[in-house]
Coordinates of C-alpha atoms in Angstrom, one line a residue:
X5 CA -17.8 3.6 -12.2
X6 CA -17.1 1.6 -8.8
X7 CA -16.1 -0.8 -10.4
X8 CA -13.4 1.1 -12.2
X9 CA -12.4 2.6 -8.9
X10 CA -11.9 -0.6 -7.2
X11 CA -10.0 -2.6 -9.8
X12 CA -7.6 0.2 -10.1
X13 CA -7.2 0.2 -6.7
X14 CA -6.7 -3.7 -6.4
X15 CA -3.9 -3.0 -9.1
X16 CA -2.2 -0.5 -7.5
X17 CA -1.8 -2.8 -4.2
X18 CA 0.8 -2.9 -2.8
X19 CA 3.7 -3.2 -5.8
X20 CA 2.5 0.4 -6.6
X21 CA 0.9 1.9 -3.8
X22 CA 3.4 2.3 -1.3
X23 CA 5.6 4.1 -3.8
X24 CA 2.7 6.1 -5.1
X25 CA 2.0 6.9 -1.9
X26 CA 4.9 8.0 0.6
X27 CA 6.4 10.8 -1.8
X28 CA 2.9 12.4 -1.0
X29 CA 3.1 12.5 3.1
X30 CA 7.1 12.5 3.3
X31 CA 10.5 12.6 1.8
X32 CA 11.8 9.7 1.3
X33 CA 16.2 9.0 1.5
X34 CA 17.4 5.9 1.1
X35 CA 21.3 3.7 2.2
X36 CA 22.7 0.8 1.8
X37 CA 25.6 -0.5 2.8
X38 CA 28.5 -1.9 0.5
X39 CA 27.7 -5.9 -0.9
X40 CA 24.1 -4.7 0.0
X41 CA 21.6 -6.7 -1.8
X42 CA 18.5 -8.4 -1.7
X43 CA 19.2 -11.7 -4.2
X44 CA 16.3 -14.2 -4.9
X45 CA 15.6 -16.1 -2.1
X46 CA 16.1 -14.0 0.3
X47 CA 14.5 -12.9 4.0
X48 CA 13.8 -9.4 4.7
X49 CA 14.3 -8.4 8.0
X50 CA 12.4 -4.6 9.3
X51 CA 12.0 -2.9 12.3
X52 CA 8.4 -2.6 13.2
X53 CA 7.4 1.4 14.7
X54 CA 4.0 3.1 13.5
X55 CA 1.4 1.4 10.5
X56 CA 3.2 3.5 8.6
X57 CA 6.4 2.3 8.6
X58 CA 5.3 -1.2 5.7
X59 CA 4.3 1.7 3.8
X60 CA 7.7 3.5 3.9
X61 CA 9.9 0.5 3.9
X62 CA 8.1 -1.2 0.9
X63 CA 8.8 1.9 -1.5
X64 CA 12.1 2.1 -0.7
X65 CA 13.0 -1.4 -1.3
X66 CA 10.4 -0.3 -4.6
X67 CA 13.4 1.6 -4.8
X68 CA 16.6 -0.5 -5.4
X69 CA 13.8 -2.7 -7.3
X70 CA 12.4 -5.0 -5.0
X71 CA 9.1 -6.3 -4.3
X72 CA 8.6 -8.6 -1.8
X73 CA 6.0 -10.7 -0.7
X74 CA 4.7 -9.3 3.1
X75 CA 4.1 -11.3 6.5
X76 CA 1.2 -9.2 7.9
X77 CA -1.2 -9.1 10.0
X78 CA -4.6 -11.0 9.2
X79 CA -6.7 -8.3 9.9
X80 CA -5.9 -7.1 6.6
X81 CA -6.8 -9.7 4.7
X82 CA -10.8 -8.7 6.2
X83 CA -10.3 -4.8 4.3
X84 CA -12.6 -6.1 1.0
X85 CA -10.3 -4.1 -1.7
X86 CA -7.1 -4.5 0.5
X87 CA -7.6 -8.2 0.9
X88 CA -8.4 -9.6 -2.2
X89 CA -5.1 -7.5 -3.9
X90 CA -2.9 -9.2 -0.8
X91 CA -4.3 -12.9 -1.2
X92 CA -3.5 -12.0 -5.2
X93 CA -0.5 -11.1 -4.9
X94 CA 0.3 -13.7 -2.8
X95 CA 1.4 -11.3 0.8
X96 CA 0.3 -13.5 3.9
X97 CA -1.5 -13.2 6.7
X98 CA 0.2 -14.3 10.5
X99 CA -2.3 -15.4 12.7
X100 CA -1.7 -14.4 16.5
X101 CA -2.6 -17.1 19.0
X102 CA -4.6 -19.0 16.3
X103 CA -3.9 -22.5 15.5
X104 CA -3.4 -21.1 11.5
X105 CA -0.6 -19.4 12.6
X106 CA 1.8 -21.6 11.8
X107 CA 0.6 -21.6 8.4
X108 CA 2.5 -18.5 7.3
X109 CA 5.5 -20.3 8.3
X110 CA 4.8 -22.8 6.0
X111 CA 3.4 -20.3 3.5
X112 CA 7.1 -18.2 3.9
X113 CA 9.2 -21.2 3.6
X114 CA 7.2 -22.0 0.3
X115 CA 8.0 -18.1 -1.4
X116 CA 11.6 -18.3 -0.5
X117 CA 12.0 -21.0 -2.0
X118 CA 10.4 -20.1 -5.4
X119 CA 13.0 -17.7 -5.1
X120 CA 11.2 -14.7 -3.6
X121 CA 12.2 -12.3 -0.9
X122 CA 10.0 -12.0 1.9
X123 CA 9.3 -9.2 4.1
X124 CA 9.2 -10.5 7.9
X125 CA 8.7 -8.5 11.4
X126 CA 10.2 -9.8 14.0
X127 CA 9.4 -8.1 16.6
X128 CA 5.9 -8.9 16.1
X129 CA 3.5 -6.5 17.0
X130 CA 3.7 -2.3 17.1
X131 CA 5.3 -0.8 20.6
X132 CA 3.1 0.0 23.6
X133 CA 4.7 3.9 23.6
X134 CA 3.8 7.6 22.9
X135 CA 5.8 10.0 20.7
X136 CA 7.3 9.9 17.7
X137 CA 10.3 9.8 18.7
X138 CA 13.0 6.8 18.0
X139 CA 14.1 3.4 19.4
X140 CA 15.9 1.0 19.0
X141 CA 14.2 -1.8 17.7
X142 CA 12.2 -4.2 20.8
X143 CA 12.9 -8.0 21.4
X144 CA 12.8 -10.3 18.4
X145 CA 10.2 -13.0 18.3
X146 CA 11.2 -16.3 17.8
X147 CA 9.7 -17.0 13.6
X148 CA 12.7 -15.5 11.6
X149 CA 15.2 -18.3 13.2
X150 CA 12.7 -20.9 12.4
X151 CA 12.7 -19.2 8.6
X152 CA 15.9 -19.3 8.3
X153 CA 16.2 -23.1 9.8
X154 CA 14.2 -24.0 7.3
X155 CA 15.0 -22.6 4.7
X156 CA 19.5 -21.9 5.2
X157 CA 18.3 -18.0 3.5
X158 CA 20.3 -15.0 4.3
X159 CA 18.6 -12.3 6.1
X160 CA 18.9 -8.5 4.8
X161 CA 18.3 -6.1 7.5
X162 CA 16.2 -3.2 6.9
X163 CA 16.4 -0.2 9.5
X164 CA 13.9 2.4 9.2
X165 CA 13.3 5.9 10.3
X166 CA 11.0 8.9 10.6
X167 CA 7.1 7.1 10.1
X168 CA 6.3 7.7 13.3
X169 CA 6.1 11.1 12.2
X170 CA 3.3 10.1 10.0
X171 CA 1.5 7.5 12.4
X172 CA 1.6 7.1 16.0
X173 CA -0.5 7.5 19.1
X174 CA -4.1 6.5 20.0
X175 CA -6.1 5.9 16.7
X176 CA -7.2 9.6 16.1
X177 CA -3.8 10.9 17.0
X178 CA -2.5 8.6 13.8
X179 CA -5.4 10.1 12.3
X180 CA -4.5 13.5 12.3
X181 CA -0.8 12.7 11.4
X182 CA -1.8 10.7 8.0
X183 CA -4.2 13.9 7.1
X184 CA -1.5 16.9 7.9
X185 CA 1.0 14.7 6.8
X186 CA 0.9 16.0 3.4
X187 CA 1.7 19.3 4.7
X188 CA 4.2 18.2 6.5
X189 CA 6.4 16.4 4.9
X190 CA 8.1 14.7 7.4
X191 CA 11.6 12.9 6.5
X192 CA 11.7 9.0 6.3
X193 CA 14.7 7.5 5.6
X194 CA 15.1 3.4 5.2
X195 CA 18.5 2.0 5.8
X196 CA 19.9 -1.5 4.0
X197 CA 22.5 -4.0 5.4
X198 CA 25.1 -6.6 4.0
X199 CA 23.0 -9.8 4.0
X200 CA 24.6 -12.1 6.5
X201 CA 24.1 -16.2 7.0
X202 CA 23.2 -17.7 10.4
X203 CA 24.5 -21.6 10.9
X204 CA 23.8 -21.1 14.5
X205 CA 21.1 -22.5 16.3
X206 CA 17.8 -20.4 16.9
X207 CA 19.0 -17.6 20.0
X208 CA 22.8 -17.1 17.7
X209 CA 20.4 -16.0 15.0
X210 CA 18.0 -14.5 16.7
X211 CA 20.8 -11.9 18.0
X212 CA 22.8 -11.6 15.2
X213 CA 19.9 -10.6 13.1
X214 CA 18.5 -8.1 16.3
X215 CA 21.6 -6.8 16.1
X216 CA 22.2 -6.3 12.0
X217 CA 18.9 -4.7 12.2
X218 CA 19.8 -2.6 15.2
X219 CA 22.6 -1.3 13.6
X220 CA 20.8 -0.3 10.4
X221 CA 18.1 0.8 12.0
X222 CA 20.6 3.7 14.2
X223 CA 22.0 4.4 10.5
X224 CA 18.4 5.5 9.3
X225 CA 17.7 7.4 12.9
X226 CA 21.1 9.6 12.7
X227 CA 20.8 10.1 8.8
X228 CA 17.9 11.8 10.7
X229 CA 19.4 13.6 13.7
X230 CA 17.8 11.0 15.7
X231 CA 19.7 10.2 19.4
X232 CA 20.3 6.4 19.1
X233 CA 20.3 5.5 22.8
X234 CA 21.3 1.9 22.8
X235 CA 19.4 -1.0 21.3
X236 CA 17.9 -3.8 23.7
X237 CA 21.5 -6.4 23.6
X238 CA 19.3 -9.8 22.7
X239 CA 21.6 -13.1 23.4
X240 CA 24.6 -13.3 21.7
X241 CA 25.9 -10.8 18.8
X242 CA 26.9 -10.9 15.1
X243 CA 28.1 -8.5 13.4
X244 CA 26.1 -6.2 10.8
X245 CA 28.9 -5.8 9.3
X246 CA 29.6 -2.7 5.7
X247 CA 29.5 0.6 6.0
X248 CA 26.8 3.3 4.4
X249 CA 26.9 4.7 0.6
X250 CA 25.4 8.4 0.1
X251 CA 22.0 9.3 1.2
X252 CA 19.8 9.4 -2.0
X253 CA 16.5 10.6 -2.7
X254 CA 13.5 7.9 -3.3
X255 CA 12.0 8.6 -7.0
X256 CA 9.1 7.2 -8.2
X257 CA 9.9 4.2 -10.9
X258 CA 8.4 5.3 -14.4
X259 CA 7.5 2.8 -17.7
X260 CA 11.1 4.2 -18.9
X261 CA 12.5 2.7 -15.6
X262 CA 12.5 -0.2 -17.5
X263 CA 10.6 -2.0 -13.7
X264 CA 7.2 -1.1 -14.5

């Protein structure tokens, strides 16, 4: 019985698990800019506010038929069942402050060139702040610009809001948030912007992506009625472009949807 449960969990990770869990803990809606598309070989850049937001973003992307390779903290690979599933599905461990840190970029380049979408969190780690309220994306690190430089891939900006209502604060508060979320079912929103292509240097590429992700976040936060403070301005700014389509609730896929 234990072996069956482990195998079943591994088969759910990560492509389906987010789609199963997120509707149970919150009410997810998804919008897109006109012209938004996550074409094969795209880089998807999202804001990072909570341990819960990767699941929220993955569930939203699955609604759009997208199942990306995720660049995630290497510590997740040490969790027995989850680690095996992550490795099997080709997700990319990110080692910070380690000689293996460069390996993540090489693996991401290879994935993009194979035609897979890669989900990256350009801010790096989680914000050090209290409360469940929204805040603009923090400054981006250079990893996104270096990935764009080596692949020439378009960047699809994604903004999410509401994930901190599921999990935020210290460990005890995060556990309490996750346990009570099925009763509270907080509103969650993900907005996918139109892809952008950068031909500038690292600074310009980073600034354009930051501007676009910030715009996507403002749209997502606006759908939840959250106040949107001015985003951090990072270097040069590029336009996010596009206008949002109508919001539509995320739903669980079934075999009849044709996406398995």
